[in-house]
Amino acid sequence: MPAAPLPRNEIENRLSELPGWTLEEDRITRTYRLPSHFAAAGFTVHVAQIQDELNHHSDLTLGYNTVALSVNTHDAGGKVTERDLALAARVMAVAPGHGAR
Ligand SMILES: C[C@H](O)[C@H](O)[C@H]1CNC2=NC(N)=NC(=O)C2=N1
């Protein structure tokens, strides 16, 4: 998958298809709220599995009942690329199954 930095307008356009995800200082971020701490921990493990599968890893933070992701592409100098958006889309697809919103 290409790891070329994307222009801001393209990122913003693509984020319109990723509800809740925002662009903050060359990172895309999203905080999910879960029904319980245990659900949040399980969601964290699932996200880690997806990240290893994609070989693309966010800063993944587990809170009491939240899971926060913040990601850009290190190999592209810390800029947002298709790889970040692909990760966000995969996470978005599995979130409902965990009760994450
Ligand atoms: C060697 C390994 O393939 C690279 O370091 C991978 C691992 N996970 C990664 N994660 C992120 N966010 N950006 C990268 O460029 C990246 N590269």
PDB file of C-alpha atoms and ligand atoms in Angstrom:
ATOM      1  CA  MET A   1       0.000   0.000   0.000  1.00  0.00           C
ATOM      2  CA  PRO A   2       1.323   3.492  -0.845  1.00  0.00           C
ATOM      3  CA  ALA A   3       2.865   5.416   2.036  1.00  0.00           C
ATOM      4  CA  ALA A   4       2.968   8.826   0.388  1.00  0.00           C
ATOM      5  CA  PRO A   5       1.773  11.739   2.559  1.00  0.00           C
ATOM      6  CA  LEU A   6      -1.741  12.823   1.613  1.00  0.00           C
ATOM      7  CA  PRO A   7      -2.730  16.479   1.153  1.00  0.00           C
ATOM      8  CA  ARG A   8      -4.892  17.955   3.914  1.00  0.00           C
ATOM      9  CA  ASN A   9      -7.955  18.394   1.707  1.00  0.00           C
ATOM     10  CA  GLU A  10      -7.794  14.748   0.656  1.00  0.00           C
ATOM     11  CA  ILE A  11      -7.477  13.626   4.286  1.00  0.00           C
ATOM     12  CA  GLU A  12     -10.436  15.781   5.319  1.00  0.00           C
ATOM     13  CA  ASN A  13     -12.462  14.395   2.432  1.00  0.00           C
ATOM     14  CA  ARG A  14     -11.684  10.796   3.348  1.00  0.00           C
ATOM     15  CA  LEU A  15     -12.416  11.424   7.038  1.00  0.00           C
ATOM     16  CA  SER A  16     -15.970  12.336   6.048  1.00  0.00           C
ATOM     17  CA  GLU A  17     -16.377   8.575   5.458  1.00  0.00           C
ATOM     18  CA  LEU A  18     -14.910   7.752   8.889  1.00  0.00           C
ATOM     19  CA  PRO A  19     -17.361   9.152  11.465  1.00  0.00           C
ATOM     20  CA  GLY A  20     -15.705  10.377  14.665  1.00  0.00           C
ATOM     21  CA  TRP A  21     -12.193  10.391  13.244  1.00  0.00           C
ATOM     22  CA  THR A  22     -10.449  13.765  13.197  1.00  0.00           C
ATOM     23  CA  LEU A  23      -7.200  15.189  11.860  1.00  0.00           C
ATOM     24  CA  GLU A  24      -5.025  16.664  14.589  1.00  0.00           C
ATOM     25  CA  GLU A  25      -1.492  17.856  13.814  1.00  0.00           C
ATOM     26  CA  ASP A  26      -0.596  15.261  11.184  1.00  0.00           C
ATOM     27  CA  ARG A  27      -2.341  12.440  13.034  1.00  0.00           C
ATOM     28  CA  ILE A  28      -5.815  10.954  12.680  1.00  0.00           C
ATOM     29  CA  THR A  29      -7.461  10.262  15.997  1.00  0.00           C
ATOM     30  CA  ARG A  30     -10.608   8.675  17.374  1.00  0.00           C
ATOM     31  CA  THR A  31     -11.806   7.920  20.890  1.00  0.00           C
ATOM     32  CA  TYR A  32     -14.340   5.114  21.243  1.00  0.00           C
ATOM     33  CA  ARG A  33     -16.583   4.719  24.279  1.00  0.00           C
ATOM     34  CA  LEU A  34     -17.354   1.143  25.364  1.00  0.00           C
ATOM     35  CA  PRO A  35     -20.062  -0.350  27.620  1.00  0.00           C
ATOM     36  CA  SER A  36     -17.526  -1.447  30.245  1.00  0.00           C
ATOM     37  CA  HIS A  37     -13.846  -1.572  31.074  1.00  0.00           C
ATOM     38  CA  PHE A  38     -13.726  -5.238  30.112  1.00  0.00           C
ATOM     39  CA  ALA A  39     -15.340  -4.466  26.738  1.00  0.00           C
ATOM     40  CA  ALA A  40     -12.786  -1.709  26.208  1.00  0.00           C
ATOM     41  CA  ALA A  41      -9.958  -4.133  26.979  1.00  0.00           C
ATOM     42  CA  GLY A  42     -11.366  -6.681  24.527  1.00  0.00           C
ATOM     43  CA  PHE A  43     -11.699  -4.031  21.821  1.00  0.00           C
ATOM     44  CA  THR A  44      -8.089  -3.024  22.451  1.00  0.00           C
ATOM     45  CA  VAL A  45      -6.930  -6.592  21.854  1.00  0.00           C
ATOM     46  CA  HIS A  46      -8.944  -6.808  18.630  1.00  0.00           C
ATOM     47  CA  VAL A  47      -7.479  -3.528  17.374  1.00  0.00           C
ATOM     48  CA  ALA A  48      -3.982  -4.780  18.217  1.00  0.00           C
ATOM     49  CA  GLN A  49      -4.664  -7.925  16.172  1.00  0.00           C
ATOM     50  CA  ILE A  50      -5.754  -5.809  13.180  1.00  0.00           C
ATOM     51  CA  GLN A  51      -2.718  -3.568  13.567  1.00  0.00           C
ATOM     52  CA  ASP A  52      -0.358  -6.534  13.514  1.00  0.00           C
ATOM     53  CA  GLU A  53      -2.167  -7.936  10.481  1.00  0.00           C
ATOM     54  CA  LEU A  54      -1.760  -4.614   8.644  1.00  0.00           C
ATOM     55  CA  ASN A  55       1.705  -4.043  10.116  1.00  0.00           C
ATOM     56  CA  HIS A  56       0.514  -0.559  10.957  1.00  0.00           C
ATOM     57  CA  HIS A  57       0.215   0.555  14.567  1.00  0.00           C
ATOM     58  CA  SER A  58      -1.503   3.426  16.319  1.00  0.00           C
ATOM     59  CA  ASP A  59      -0.809   4.859  19.720  1.00  0.00           C
ATOM     60  CA  LEU A  60      -3.544   2.827  21.417  1.00  0.00           C
ATOM     61  CA  THR A  61      -4.752   4.006  24.826  1.00  0.00           C
ATOM     62  CA  LEU A  62      -7.075   2.051  27.103  1.00  0.00           C
ATOM     63  CA  GLY A  63      -9.050   4.091  29.629  1.00  0.00           C
ATOM     64  CA  TYR A  64     -11.774   3.124  32.099  1.00  0.00           C
ATOM     65  CA  ASN A  65     -14.358   2.640  29.320  1.00  0.00           C
ATOM     66  CA  THR A  66     -12.615   4.256  26.376  1.00  0.00           C
ATOM     67  CA  VAL A  67     -10.136   3.265  23.685  1.00  0.00           C
ATOM     68  CA  ALA A  68      -8.251   6.080  21.973  1.00  0.00           C
ATOM     69  CA  LEU A  69      -6.337   5.685  18.718  1.00  0.00           C
ATOM     70  CA  SER A  70      -3.900   8.183  17.295  1.00  0.00           C
ATOM     71  CA  VAL A  71      -1.952   7.287  14.159  1.00  0.00           C
ATOM     72  CA  ASN A  72       0.198   8.483  11.300  1.00  0.00           C
ATOM     73  CA  THR A  73       2.782   6.758   9.153  1.00  0.00           C
ATOM     74  CA  HIS A  74       6.295   6.719  10.581  1.00  0.00           C
ATOM     75  CA  ASP A  75       7.739   5.542   7.242  1.00  0.00           C
ATOM     76  CA  ALA A  76       6.315   8.706   5.636  1.00  0.00           C
ATOM     77  CA  GLY A  77       7.954  11.049   8.117  1.00  0.00           C
ATOM     78  CA  GLY A  78       5.017  11.125  10.503  1.00  0.00           C
ATOM     79  CA  LYS A  79       2.437  12.180   7.954  1.00  0.00           C
ATOM     80  CA  VAL A  80      -1.019  10.750   7.223  1.00  0.00           C
ATOM     81  CA  THR A  81      -1.119   8.185   4.387  1.00  0.00           C
ATOM     82  CA  GLU A  82      -3.473   5.623   2.927  1.00  0.00           C
ATOM     83  CA  ARG A  83      -2.194   3.158   5.528  1.00  0.00           C
ATOM     84  CA  ASP A  84      -3.641   5.237   8.349  1.00  0.00           C
ATOM     85  CA  LEU A  85      -7.002   5.532   6.635  1.00  0.00           C
ATOM     86  CA  ALA A  86      -7.047   1.802   5.932  1.00  0.00           C
ATOM     87  CA  LEU A  87      -6.454   1.076   9.615  1.00  0.00           C
ATOM     88  CA  ALA A  88      -9.230   3.476  10.612  1.00  0.00           C
ATOM     89  CA  ALA A  89     -11.638   1.785   8.201  1.00  0.00           C
ATOM     90  CA  ARG A  90     -10.834  -1.679   9.581  1.00  0.00           C
ATOM     91  CA  VAL A  91     -11.333  -0.476  13.159  1.00  0.00           C
ATOM     92  CA  MET A  92     -14.575   1.247  12.220  1.00  0.00           C
ATOM     93  CA  ALA A  93     -15.844  -2.023  10.730  1.00  0.00           C
ATOM     94  CA  VAL A  94     -15.348  -4.045  13.937  1.00  0.00           C
ATOM     95  CA  ALA A  95     -16.260  -1.370  16.499  1.00  0.00           C
ATOM     96  CA  PRO A  96     -20.038  -2.017  16.523  1.00  0.00           C
ATOM     97  CA  GLY A  97     -19.468  -5.668  17.407  1.00  0.00           C
ATOM     98  CA  HIS A  98     -17.805  -4.496  20.635  1.00  0.00           C
ATOM     99  CA  GLY A  99     -20.499  -1.954  21.434  1.00  0.00           C
ATOM    100  CA  ALA A 100     -17.936   0.756  20.670  1.00  0.00           C
ATOM    101  CA  ARG A 101     -19.320   4.091  19.554  1.00  0.00           C
TER     102      ARG A 101
HETATM  103  C1  LIG B   1       9.394  -2.476  10.185  1.00  0.00           C
HETATM  104  C2  LIG B   1       7.880  -2.320  10.244  1.00  0.00           C
HETATM  105  O1  LIG B   1       7.315  -2.884   9.080  1.00  0.00           O
HETATM  106  C3  LIG B   1       7.516  -0.844  10.251  1.00  0.00           C
HETATM  107  O2  LIG B   1       8.163  -0.208  11.323  1.00  0.00           O
HETATM  108  C4  LIG B   1       5.995  -0.607  10.349  1.00  0.00           C
HETATM  109  C5  LIG B   1       5.414  -1.009  11.692  1.00  0.00           C
HETATM  110  N1  LIG B   1       4.234  -0.240  12.072  1.00  0.00           N
HETATM  111  C6  LIG B   1       4.045   1.022  11.623  1.00  0.00           C
HETATM  112  N2  LIG B   1       3.093   1.811  12.152  1.00  0.00           N
HETATM  113  C7  LIG B   1       2.936   3.096  11.763  1.00  0.00           C
HETATM  114  N3  LIG B   1       1.999   3.866  12.329  1.00  0.00           N
HETATM  115  N4  LIG B   1       3.720   3.600  10.817  1.00  0.00           N
HETATM  116  C8  LIG B   1       4.691   2.911  10.199  1.00  0.00           C
HETATM  117  O3  LIG B   1       5.383   3.439   9.323  1.00  0.00           O
HETATM  118  C9  LIG B   1       4.878   1.535  10.588  1.00  0.00           C
HETATM  119  N5  LIG B   1       5.804   0.766  10.029  1.00  0.00           N
END
